[in-house]
Amino acid sequence: MNNDTLFGRILRGEIPCDKVFEDDQVLAFRDINPAAPAHILVIPKKYIPTIDAAGPEDAELLGRLMLAAAEIARQQGLAAQGYRLVINCKDHGGQTVYHLHLHLLGGRALGWPPG
Ligand code: AMP
């Protein structure tokens, strides 16, 4: 599958990002339009358009995304007071970039339910 999404271009280094974490399977960078004092996107290097497109073969990778987010939250000093992890899926979920990503939001108390 050809990854012509914005995050595909970031992964290929075609556009810059404010990187906070990287390993062999995961990249994390600051959201360009933050919805909270800390807003970091955690993405797989593998191209998976949405969480709906993930399969059993992605189980370990999805776990690594979650664990990377928790590690980044600790590194960023968010863990003591807490934070939120969000995956938007397709139109009703509010997804705008069709490369799977996990939002790490923190630095203030977040409202619930979401809009
Ligand atoms: P979503 O709406 O869940 O698909 O999330 C996409 C996110 O990507 C939004 O929060 C945008 O603010 C963010 N975004 C868009 N362009 C960039 C960029 N060039 N660098 C970092 N984040 C971006």
mmCIF file of N, CA and C and ligand atoms in Angstrom:
data_model
loop_
_atom_site.group_PDB
_atom_site.id
_atom_site.type_symbol
_atom_site.label_atom_id
_atom_site.label_comp_id
_atom_site.label_asym_id
_atom_site.label_seq_id
_atom_site.Cartn_x
_atom_site.Cartn_y
_atom_site.Cartn_z
ATOM 1 N N MET A 1 0.848 -1.199 0.000
ATOM 2 C CA MET A 1 0.000 0.000 0.000
ATOM 3 C C MET A 1 0.884 1.249 0.000
ATOM 4 N N ASN A 2 0.517 2.221 -0.804
ATOM 5 C CA ASN A 2 1.263 3.462 -0.897
ATOM 6 C C ASN A 2 0.794 4.429 0.193
ATOM 7 N N ASN A 3 1.713 4.905 1.013
ATOM 8 C CA ASN A 3 1.323 5.792 2.109
ATOM 9 C C ASN A 3 1.514 7.248 1.691
ATOM 10 N N ASP A 4 0.481 7.799 1.071
ATOM 11 C CA ASP A 4 0.542 9.194 0.627
ATOM 12 C C ASP A 4 -0.031 10.150 1.660
ATOM 13 N N THR A 5 -0.214 9.684 2.881
ATOM 14 C CA THR A 5 -0.768 10.554 3.912
ATOM 15 C C THR A 5 0.301 11.508 4.436
ATOM 16 N N LEU A 6 -0.182 12.501 5.170
ATOM 17 C CA LEU A 6 0.730 13.449 5.824
ATOM 18 C C LEU A 6 1.753 12.735 6.711
ATOM 19 N N PHE A 7 1.295 11.736 7.453
ATOM 20 C CA PHE A 7 2.215 11.064 8.370
ATOM 21 C C PHE A 7 3.179 10.154 7.605
ATOM 22 N N GLY A 8 2.751 9.650 6.451
ATOM 23 C CA GLY A 8 3.688 8.936 5.590
ATOM 24 C C GLY A 8 4.810 9.858 5.148
ATOM 25 N N ARG A 9 4.468 11.073 4.834
ATOM 26 C CA ARG A 9 5.485 12.054 4.407
ATOM 27 C C ARG A 9 6.407 12.418 5.568
ATOM 28 N N ILE A 10 5.860 12.521 6.766
ATOM 29 C CA ILE A 10 6.709 12.773 7.938
ATOM 30 C C ILE A 10 7.645 11.598 8.162
ATOM 31 N N LEU A 11 7.131 10.363 8.052
ATOM 32 C CA LEU A 11 7.974 9.176 8.257
ATOM 33 C C LEU A 11 9.101 9.114 7.239
ATOM 34 N N ARG A 12 8.841 9.562 6.027
ATOM 35 C CA ARG A 12 9.878 9.538 4.987
ATOM 36 C C ARG A 12 10.809 10.749 5.074
ATOM 37 N N GLY A 13 10.557 11.656 6.023
ATOM 38 C CA GLY A 13 11.412 12.825 6.187
ATOM 39 C C GLY A 13 11.134 13.915 5.166
ATOM 40 N N GLU A 14 10.006 13.821 4.468
ATOM 41 C CA GLU A 14 9.683 14.810 3.426
ATOM 42 C C GLU A 14 9.160 16.116 4.031
ATOM 43 N N ILE A 15 8.553 15.997 5.207
ATOM 44 C CA ILE A 15 8.181 17.200 5.961
ATOM 45 C C ILE A 15 8.643 17.003 7.401
ATOM 46 N N PRO A 16 9.002 18.098 8.067
ATOM 47 C CA PRO A 16 9.603 17.968 9.401
ATOM 48 C C PRO A 16 8.565 17.692 10.479
ATOM 49 N N CYS A 17 9.048 17.212 11.615
ATOM 50 C CA CYS A 17 8.189 17.064 12.784
ATOM 51 C C CYS A 17 9.027 17.352 14.022
ATOM 52 N N ASP A 18 8.328 17.645 15.117
ATOM 53 C CA ASP A 18 8.979 17.893 16.405
ATOM 54 C C ASP A 18 8.997 16.558 17.163
ATOM 55 N N LYS A 19 10.010 15.761 16.899
ATOM 56 C CA LYS A 19 10.069 14.379 17.385
ATOM 57 C C LYS A 19 10.338 14.312 18.880
ATOM 58 N N VAL A 20 9.618 13.433 19.568
ATOM 59 C CA VAL A 20 9.876 13.223 20.995
ATOM 60 C C VAL A 20 10.307 11.793 21.296
ATOM 61 N N PHE A 21 10.077 10.861 20.369
ATOM 62 C CA PHE A 21 10.428 9.447 20.618
ATOM 63 C C PHE A 21 10.502 8.726 19.286
ATOM 64 N N GLU A 22 11.445 7.782 19.185
ATOM 65 C CA GLU A 22 11.491 6.916 18.008
ATOM 66 C C GLU A 22 12.156 5.606 18.373
ATOM 67 N N ASP A 23 11.590 4.497 17.878
ATOM 68 C CA ASP A 23 12.306 3.225 17.906
ATOM 69 C C ASP A 23 12.102 2.560 16.548
ATOM 70 N N ASP A 24 12.361 1.279 16.450
ATOM 71 C CA ASP A 24 12.309 0.639 15.135
ATOM 72 C C ASP A 24 10.899 0.545 14.566
ATOM 73 N N GLN A 25 9.880 0.626 15.410
ATOM 74 C CA GLN A 25 8.501 0.457 14.927
ATOM 75 C C GLN A 25 7.585 1.649 15.164
ATOM 76 N N VAL A 26 8.030 2.605 15.966
ATOM 77 C CA VAL A 26 7.153 3.684 16.441
ATOM 78 C C VAL A 26 7.847 5.032 16.308
ATOM 79 N N LEU A 27 7.070 6.058 15.916
ATOM 80 C CA LEU A 27 7.554 7.444 15.927
ATOM 81 C C LEU A 27 6.529 8.285 16.688
ATOM 82 N N ALA A 28 7.003 9.227 17.486
ATOM 83 C CA ALA A 28 6.100 10.136 18.197
ATOM 84 C C ALA A 28 6.599 11.563 18.025
ATOM 85 N N PHE A 29 5.652 12.471 17.806
ATOM 86 C CA PHE A 29 6.010 13.875 17.589
ATOM 87 C C PHE A 29 4.864 14.754 18.083
ATOM 88 N N ARG A 30 5.187 16.037 18.306
ATOM 89 C CA ARG A 30 4.188 16.967 18.844
ATOM 90 C C ARG A 30 3.163 17.334 17.783
ATOM 91 N N ASP A 31 1.887 17.370 18.203
ATOM 92 C CA ASP A 31 0.816 17.789 17.304
ATOM 93 C C ASP A 31 1.005 19.267 16.965
ATOM 94 N N ILE A 32 0.833 19.606 15.690
ATOM 95 C CA ILE A 32 1.064 20.967 15.222
ATOM 96 C C ILE A 32 -0.017 21.932 15.721
ATOM 97 N N ASN A 33 -1.167 21.399 16.111
ATOM 98 C CA ASN A 33 -2.293 22.214 16.581
ATOM 99 C C ASN A 33 -2.774 21.644 17.913
ATOM 100 N N PRO A 34 -1.998 21.871 18.978
ATOM 101 C CA PRO A 34 -2.254 21.139 20.224
ATOM 102 C C PRO A 34 -3.604 21.465 20.859
ATOM 103 N N ALA A 35 -4.277 20.409 21.319
ATOM 104 C CA ALA A 35 -5.569 20.537 21.989
ATOM 105 C C ALA A 35 -5.412 20.549 23.508
ATOM 106 N N ALA A 36 -4.185 20.456 23.977
ATOM 107 C CA ALA A 36 -3.880 20.476 25.416
ATOM 108 C C ALA A 36 -2.429 20.923 25.544
ATOM 109 N N PRO A 37 -1.994 21.306 26.752
ATOM 110 C CA PRO A 37 -0.601 21.755 26.907
ATOM 111 C C PRO A 37 0.409 20.723 26.394
ATOM 112 N N ALA A 38 0.106 19.444 26.584
ATOM 113 C CA ALA A 38 0.917 18.381 25.972
ATOM 114 C C ALA A 38 0.025 17.615 24.997
ATOM 115 N N HIS A 39 0.411 17.563 23.748
ATOM 116 C CA HIS A 39 -0.377 16.843 22.728
ATOM 117 C C HIS A 39 0.623 16.208 21.760
ATOM 118 N N ILE A 40 0.783 14.916 21.911
ATOM 119 C CA ILE A 40 1.793 14.167 21.163
ATOM 120 C C ILE A 40 1.093 13.067 20.369
ATOM 121 N N LEU A 41 1.508 12.877 19.122
ATOM 122 C CA LEU A 41 0.962 11.829 18.270
ATOM 123 C C LEU A 41 1.947 10.668 18.235
ATOM 124 N N VAL A 42 1.439 9.476 18.469
ATOM 125 C CA VAL A 42 2.269 8.265 18.477
ATOM 126 C C VAL A 42 1.803 7.402 17.316
ATOM 127 N N ILE A 43 2.693 7.134 16.372
ATOM 128 C CA ILE A 43 2.268 6.448 15.144
ATOM 129 C C ILE A 43 3.156 5.221 14.891
ATOM 130 N N PRO A 44 2.554 4.189 14.266
ATOM 131 C CA PRO A 44 3.373 3.055 13.828
ATOM 132 C C PRO A 44 4.111 3.421 12.547
ATOM 133 N N LYS A 45 5.313 2.888 12.371
ATOM 134 C CA LYS A 45 6.003 3.105 11.096
ATOM 135 C C LYS A 45 5.318 2.307 9.987
ATOM 136 N N LYS A 46 4.708 1.188 10.349
ATOM 137 C CA LYS A 46 3.920 0.410 9.377
ATOM 138 C C LYS A 46 2.682 1.210 8.983
ATOM 139 N N TYR A 47 2.350 1.172 7.706
ATOM 140 C CA TYR A 47 1.160 1.891 7.246
ATOM 141 C C TYR A 47 -0.100 1.088 7.542
ATOM 142 N N ILE A 48 -0.896 1.607 8.472
ATOM 143 C CA ILE A 48 -2.218 1.064 8.792
ATOM 144 C C ILE A 48 -3.147 2.275 8.754
ATOM 145 N N PRO A 49 -4.102 2.346 7.829
ATOM 146 C CA PRO A 49 -4.883 3.583 7.670
ATOM 147 C C PRO A 49 -5.725 3.955 8.892
ATOM 148 N N THR A 50 -6.399 2.966 9.478
ATOM 149 C CA THR A 50 -7.274 3.240 10.631
ATOM 150 C C THR A 50 -7.172 2.063 11.595
ATOM 151 N N ILE A 51 -7.673 2.253 12.823
ATOM 152 C CA ILE A 51 -7.684 1.116 13.756
ATOM 153 C C ILE A 51 -8.602 0.024 13.223
ATOM 154 N N ASP A 52 -9.598 0.397 12.408
ATOM 155 C CA ASP A 52 -10.504 -0.592 11.813
ATOM 156 C C ASP A 52 -9.770 -1.489 10.821
ATOM 157 N N ALA A 53 -8.655 -1.023 10.292
ATOM 158 C CA ALA A 53 -7.900 -1.803 9.306
ATOM 159 C C ALA A 53 -6.829 -2.672 9.963
ATOM 160 N N ALA A 54 -6.656 -2.557 11.271
ATOM 161 C CA ALA A 54 -5.645 -3.365 11.958
ATOM 162 C C ALA A 54 -6.142 -4.799 12.094
ATOM 163 N N GLY A 55 -5.231 -5.749 12.028
ATOM 164 C CA GLY A 55 -5.612 -7.153 12.142
ATOM 165 C C GLY A 55 -4.841 -7.840 13.250
ATOM 166 N N PRO A 56 -5.107 -9.119 13.431
ATOM 167 C CA PRO A 56 -4.421 -9.875 14.494
ATOM 168 C C PRO A 56 -2.902 -9.819 14.366
ATOM 169 N N GLU A 57 -2.413 -9.675 13.132
ATOM 170 C CA GLU A 57 -0.961 -9.608 12.928
ATOM 171 C C GLU A 57 -0.377 -8.319 13.510
ATOM 172 N N ASP A 58 -1.237 -7.347 13.842
ATOM 173 C CA ASP A 58 -0.779 -6.060 14.377
ATOM 174 C C ASP A 58 -0.860 -5.994 15.908
ATOM 175 N N ALA A 59 -1.240 -7.102 16.534
ATOM 176 C CA ALA A 59 -1.477 -7.066 17.987
ATOM 177 C C ALA A 59 -0.236 -6.584 18.746
ATOM 178 N N GLU A 60 0.927 -7.106 18.408
ATOM 179 C CA GLU A 60 2.124 -6.704 19.145
ATOM 180 C C GLU A 60 2.453 -5.233 18.886
ATOM 181 N N LEU A 61 2.306 -4.809 17.631
ATOM 182 C CA LEU A 61 2.587 -3.414 17.275
ATOM 183 C C LEU A 61 1.654 -2.464 18.031
ATOM 184 N N LEU A 62 0.376 -2.818 18.115
ATOM 185 C CA LEU A 62 -0.571 -1.958 18.843
ATOM 186 C C LEU A 62 -0.188 -1.874 20.318
ATOM 187 N N GLY A 63 0.264 -2.978 20.879
ATOM 188 C CA GLY A 63 0.745 -2.952 22.261
ATOM 189 C C GLY A 63 1.954 -2.044 22.406
ATOM 190 N N ARG A 64 2.834 -2.091 21.422
ATOM 191 C CA ARG A 64 4.027 -1.237 21.486
ATOM 192 C C ARG A 64 3.650 0.243 21.403
ATOM 193 N N LEU A 65 2.628 0.565 20.614
ATOM 194 C CA LEU A 65 2.169 1.965 20.553
ATOM 195 C C LEU A 65 1.698 2.437 21.924
ATOM 196 N N MET A 66 0.905 1.596 22.583
ATOM 197 C CA MET A 66 0.371 1.968 23.903
ATOM 198 C C MET A 66 1.496 2.110 24.927
ATOM 199 N N LEU A 67 2.425 1.167 24.904
ATOM 200 C CA LEU A 67 3.520 1.226 25.872
ATOM 201 C C LEU A 67 4.445 2.404 25.585
ATOM 202 N N ALA A 68 4.644 2.717 24.297
ATOM 203 C CA ALA A 68 5.456 3.889 23.951
ATOM 204 C C ALA A 68 4.779 5.152 24.477
ATOM 205 N N ALA A 69 3.465 5.232 24.316
ATOM 206 C CA ALA A 69 2.736 6.413 24.801
ATOM 207 C C ALA A 69 2.895 6.557 26.316
ATOM 208 N N ALA A 70 2.790 5.458 27.038
ATOM 209 C CA ALA A 70 2.927 5.513 28.501
ATOM 210 C C ALA A 70 4.351 5.932 28.885
ATOM 211 N N GLU A 71 5.341 5.438 28.155
ATOM 212 C CA GLU A 71 6.729 5.809 28.435
ATOM 213 C C GLU A 71 6.963 7.297 28.146
ATOM 214 N N ILE A 72 6.410 7.774 27.025
ATOM 215 C CA ILE A 72 6.544 9.198 26.679
ATOM 216 C C ILE A 72 5.863 10.051 27.759
ATOM 217 N N ALA A 73 4.698 9.617 28.207
ATOM 218 C CA ALA A 73 3.991 10.369 29.255
ATOM 219 C C ALA A 73 4.848 10.488 30.504
ATOM 220 N N ARG A 74 5.533 9.403 30.878
ATOM 221 C CA ARG A 74 6.438 9.480 32.041
ATOM 222 C C ARG A 74 7.577 10.451 31.757
ATOM 223 N N GLN A 75 8.175 10.328 30.567
ATOM 224 C CA GLN A 75 9.307 11.204 30.213
ATOM 225 C C GLN A 75 8.900 12.675 30.222
ATOM 226 N N GLN A 76 7.662 12.947 29.828
ATOM 227 C CA GLN A 76 7.190 14.325 29.713
ATOM 228 C C GLN A 76 6.611 14.847 31.031
ATOM 229 N N GLY A 77 6.662 14.032 32.070
ATOM 230 C CA GLY A 77 6.185 14.467 33.381
ATOM 231 C C GLY A 77 4.671 14.500 33.506
ATOM 232 N N LEU A 78 3.986 13.684 32.701
ATOM 233 C CA LEU A 78 2.520 13.697 32.693
ATOM 234 C C LEU A 78 1.918 12.581 33.555
ATOM 235 N N ALA A 79 2.731 11.609 33.934
ATOM 236 C CA ALA A 79 2.170 10.389 34.501
ATOM 237 C C ALA A 79 1.581 10.595 35.895
ATOM 238 N N ALA A 80 2.187 11.460 36.697
ATOM 239 C CA ALA A 80 1.717 11.597 38.077
ATOM 240 C C ALA A 80 0.282 12.114 38.117
ATOM 241 N N GLN A 81 -0.030 13.114 37.302
ATOM 242 C CA GLN A 81 -1.377 13.697 37.325
ATOM 243 C C GLN A 81 -2.318 13.033 36.331
ATOM 244 N N GLY A 82 -1.756 12.304 35.373
ATOM 245 C CA GLY A 82 -2.582 11.562 34.426
ATOM 246 C C GLY A 82 -2.718 12.241 33.086
ATOM 247 N N TYR A 83 -3.290 11.513 32.176
ATOM 248 C CA TYR A 83 -3.363 11.967 30.781
ATOM 249 C C TYR A 83 -4.412 11.129 30.072
ATOM 250 N N ARG A 84 -4.606 11.386 28.796
ATOM 251 C CA ARG A 84 -5.587 10.616 28.009
ATOM 252 C C ARG A 84 -4.946 10.131 26.722
ATOM 253 N N LEU A 85 -5.285 8.902 26.329
ATOM 254 C CA LEU A 85 -4.896 8.342 25.038
ATOM 255 C C LEU A 85 -6.154 8.192 24.194
ATOM 256 N N VAL A 86 -6.099 8.671 22.945
ATOM 257 C CA VAL A 86 -7.281 8.679 22.069
ATOM 258 C C VAL A 86 -6.882 8.169 20.688
ATOM 259 N N ILE A 87 -7.747 7.329 20.113
ATOM 260 C CA ILE A 87 -7.624 6.974 18.695
ATOM 261 C C ILE A 87 -8.927 7.362 18.013
ATOM 262 N N ASN A 88 -8.870 8.302 17.084
ATOM 263 C CA ASN A 88 -10.037 8.668 16.294
ATOM 264 C C ASN A 88 -10.126 7.729 15.089
ATOM 265 N N CYS A 89 -11.329 7.232 14.811
ATOM 266 C CA CYS A 89 -11.507 6.287 13.696
ATOM 267 C C CYS A 89 -12.550 6.794 12.710
ATOM 268 N N LYS A 90 -12.082 7.129 11.515
ATOM 269 C CA LYS A 90 -12.955 7.526 10.393
ATOM 270 C C LYS A 90 -13.808 8.765 10.745
ATOM 271 N N ASP A 91 -14.827 9.003 9.928
ATOM 272 C CA ASP A 91 -15.567 10.275 9.981
ATOM 273 C C ASP A 91 -16.170 10.571 11.352
ATOM 274 N N HIS A 92 -16.952 9.644 11.880
ATOM 275 C CA HIS A 92 -17.633 9.920 13.147
ATOM 276 C C HIS A 92 -16.658 9.997 14.314
ATOM 277 N N GLY A 93 -15.505 9.390 14.163
ATOM 278 C CA GLY A 93 -14.485 9.487 15.210
ATOM 279 C C GLY A 93 -13.658 10.753 15.110
ATOM 280 N N GLY A 94 -13.811 11.476 13.997
ATOM 281 C CA GLY A 94 -13.057 12.720 13.836
ATOM 282 C C GLY A 94 -11.671 12.526 13.251
ATOM 283 N N GLN A 95 -11.432 11.376 12.608
ATOM 284 C CA GLN A 95 -10.106 11.130 12.031
ATOM 285 C C GLN A 95 -9.923 11.979 10.775
ATOM 286 N N THR A 96 -8.798 12.679 10.703
ATOM 287 C CA THR A 96 -8.507 13.504 9.518
ATOM 288 C C THR A 96 -7.287 13.000 8.754
ATOM 289 N N VAL A 97 -6.372 12.338 9.432
ATOM 290 C CA VAL A 97 -5.183 11.787 8.768
ATOM 291 C C VAL A 97 -5.305 10.265 8.797
ATOM 292 N N TYR A 98 -5.332 9.659 7.600
ATOM 293 C CA TYR A 98 -5.589 8.224 7.505
ATOM 294 C C TYR A 98 -4.301 7.409 7.537
ATOM 295 N N HIS A 99 -3.541 7.659 8.575
ATOM 296 C CA HIS A 99 -2.443 6.793 9.022
ATOM 297 C C HIS A 99 -2.655 6.671 10.524
ATOM 298 N N LEU A 100 -2.893 5.458 10.982
ATOM 299 C CA LEU A 100 -3.233 5.219 12.386
ATOM 300 C C LEU A 100 -2.336 6.024 13.333
ATOM 301 N N HIS A 101 -2.953 6.676 14.312
ATOM 302 C CA HIS A 101 -2.172 7.413 15.310
ATOM 303 C C HIS A 101 -2.935 7.467 16.621
ATOM 304 N N LEU A 102 -2.164 7.538 17.660
ATOM 305 C CA LEU A 102 -2.694 7.616 19.010
ATOM 306 C C LEU A 102 -2.369 9.011 19.536
ATOM 307 N N HIS A 103 -3.387 9.711 20.017
ATOM 308 C CA HIS A 103 -3.171 11.035 20.613
ATOM 309 C C HIS A 103 -2.857 10.849 22.097
ATOM 310 N N LEU A 104 -1.775 11.444 22.552
ATOM 311 C CA LEU A 104 -1.447 11.531 23.983
ATOM 312 C C LEU A 104 -1.695 12.974 24.396
ATOM 313 N N LEU A 105 -2.678 13.150 25.283
ATOM 314 C CA LEU A 105 -3.107 14.492 25.698
ATOM 315 C C LEU A 105 -2.923 14.630 27.201
ATOM 316 N N GLY A 106 -2.335 15.735 27.629
ATOM 317 C CA GLY A 106 -2.173 15.941 29.059
ATOM 318 C C GLY A 106 -1.755 17.362 29.371
ATOM 319 N N GLY A 107 -1.475 17.595 30.650
ATOM 320 C CA GLY A 107 -1.042 18.916 31.085
ATOM 321 C C GLY A 107 -2.169 19.761 31.636
ATOM 322 N N ARG A 108 -3.391 19.257 31.572
ATOM 323 C CA ARG A 108 -4.541 19.915 32.208
ATOM 324 C C ARG A 108 -5.621 18.854 32.414
ATOM 325 N N ALA A 109 -6.618 19.153 33.242
ATOM 326 C CA ALA A 109 -7.741 18.246 33.415
ATOM 327 C C ALA A 109 -8.587 18.291 32.135
ATOM 328 N N LEU A 110 -8.906 17.145 31.602
ATOM 329 C CA LEU A 110 -9.631 17.043 30.339
ATOM 330 C C LEU A 110 -11.104 16.737 30.599
ATOM 331 N N GLY A 111 -11.980 17.339 29.829
ATOM 332 C CA GLY A 111 -13.411 17.122 30.014
ATOM 333 C C GLY A 111 -13.869 15.751 29.523
ATOM 334 N N TRP A 112 -15.007 15.318 30.055
ATOM 335 C CA TRP A 112 -15.632 14.086 29.607
ATOM 336 C C TRP A 112 -17.134 14.225 29.733
ATOM 337 N N PRO A 113 -17.995 13.810 28.811
ATOM 338 C CA PRO A 113 -17.617 13.124 27.574
ATOM 339 C C PRO A 113 -17.068 14.092 26.539
ATOM 340 N N PRO A 114 -16.332 13.562 25.543
ATOM 341 C CA PRO A 114 -15.828 14.414 24.461
ATOM 342 C C PRO A 114 -16.999 14.900 23.611
ATOM 343 N N GLY A 115 -16.787 15.961 22.874
ATOM 344 C CA GLY A 115 -17.855 16.555 22.068
ATOM 345 C C GLY A 115 -18.283 15.673 20.916
HETATM 346 P P1 AMP B 1 -6.922 13.068 13.662
HETATM 347 O O1 AMP B 1 -7.882 14.211 13.509
HETATM 348 O O2 AMP B 1 -7.226 12.122 14.782
HETATM 349 O O3 AMP B 1 -6.725 12.334 12.342
HETATM 350 O O4 AMP B 1 -5.538 13.714 14.074
HETATM 351 C C1 AMP B 1 -4.670 14.307 13.163
HETATM 352 C C2 AMP B 1 -3.829 15.268 13.935
HETATM 353 O O5 AMP B 1 -2.698 15.612 13.134
HETATM 354 C C3 AMP B 1 -4.515 16.580 14.297
HETATM 355 O O6 AMP B 1 -4.558 16.715 15.719
HETATM 356 C C4 AMP B 1 -3.639 17.657 13.643
HETATM 357 O O7 AMP B 1 -3.500 18.818 14.429
HETATM 358 C C5 AMP B 1 -2.327 16.925 13.485
HETATM 359 N N1 AMP B 1 -1.448 17.425 12.442
HETATM 360 C C6 AMP B 1 -1.784 17.842 11.205
HETATM 361 N N2 AMP B 1 -0.689 18.195 10.514
HETATM 362 C C7 AMP B 1 0.376 17.986 11.335
HETATM 363 C C8 AMP B 1 1.798 18.157 11.195
HETATM 364 N N3 AMP B 1 2.359 18.598 10.060
HETATM 365 N N4 AMP B 1 2.577 17.856 12.254
HETATM 366 C C9 AMP B 1 2.033 17.405 13.407
HETATM 367 N N5 AMP B 1 0.710 17.206 13.592
HETATM 368 C C10 AMP B 1 -0.104 17.506 12.565
#
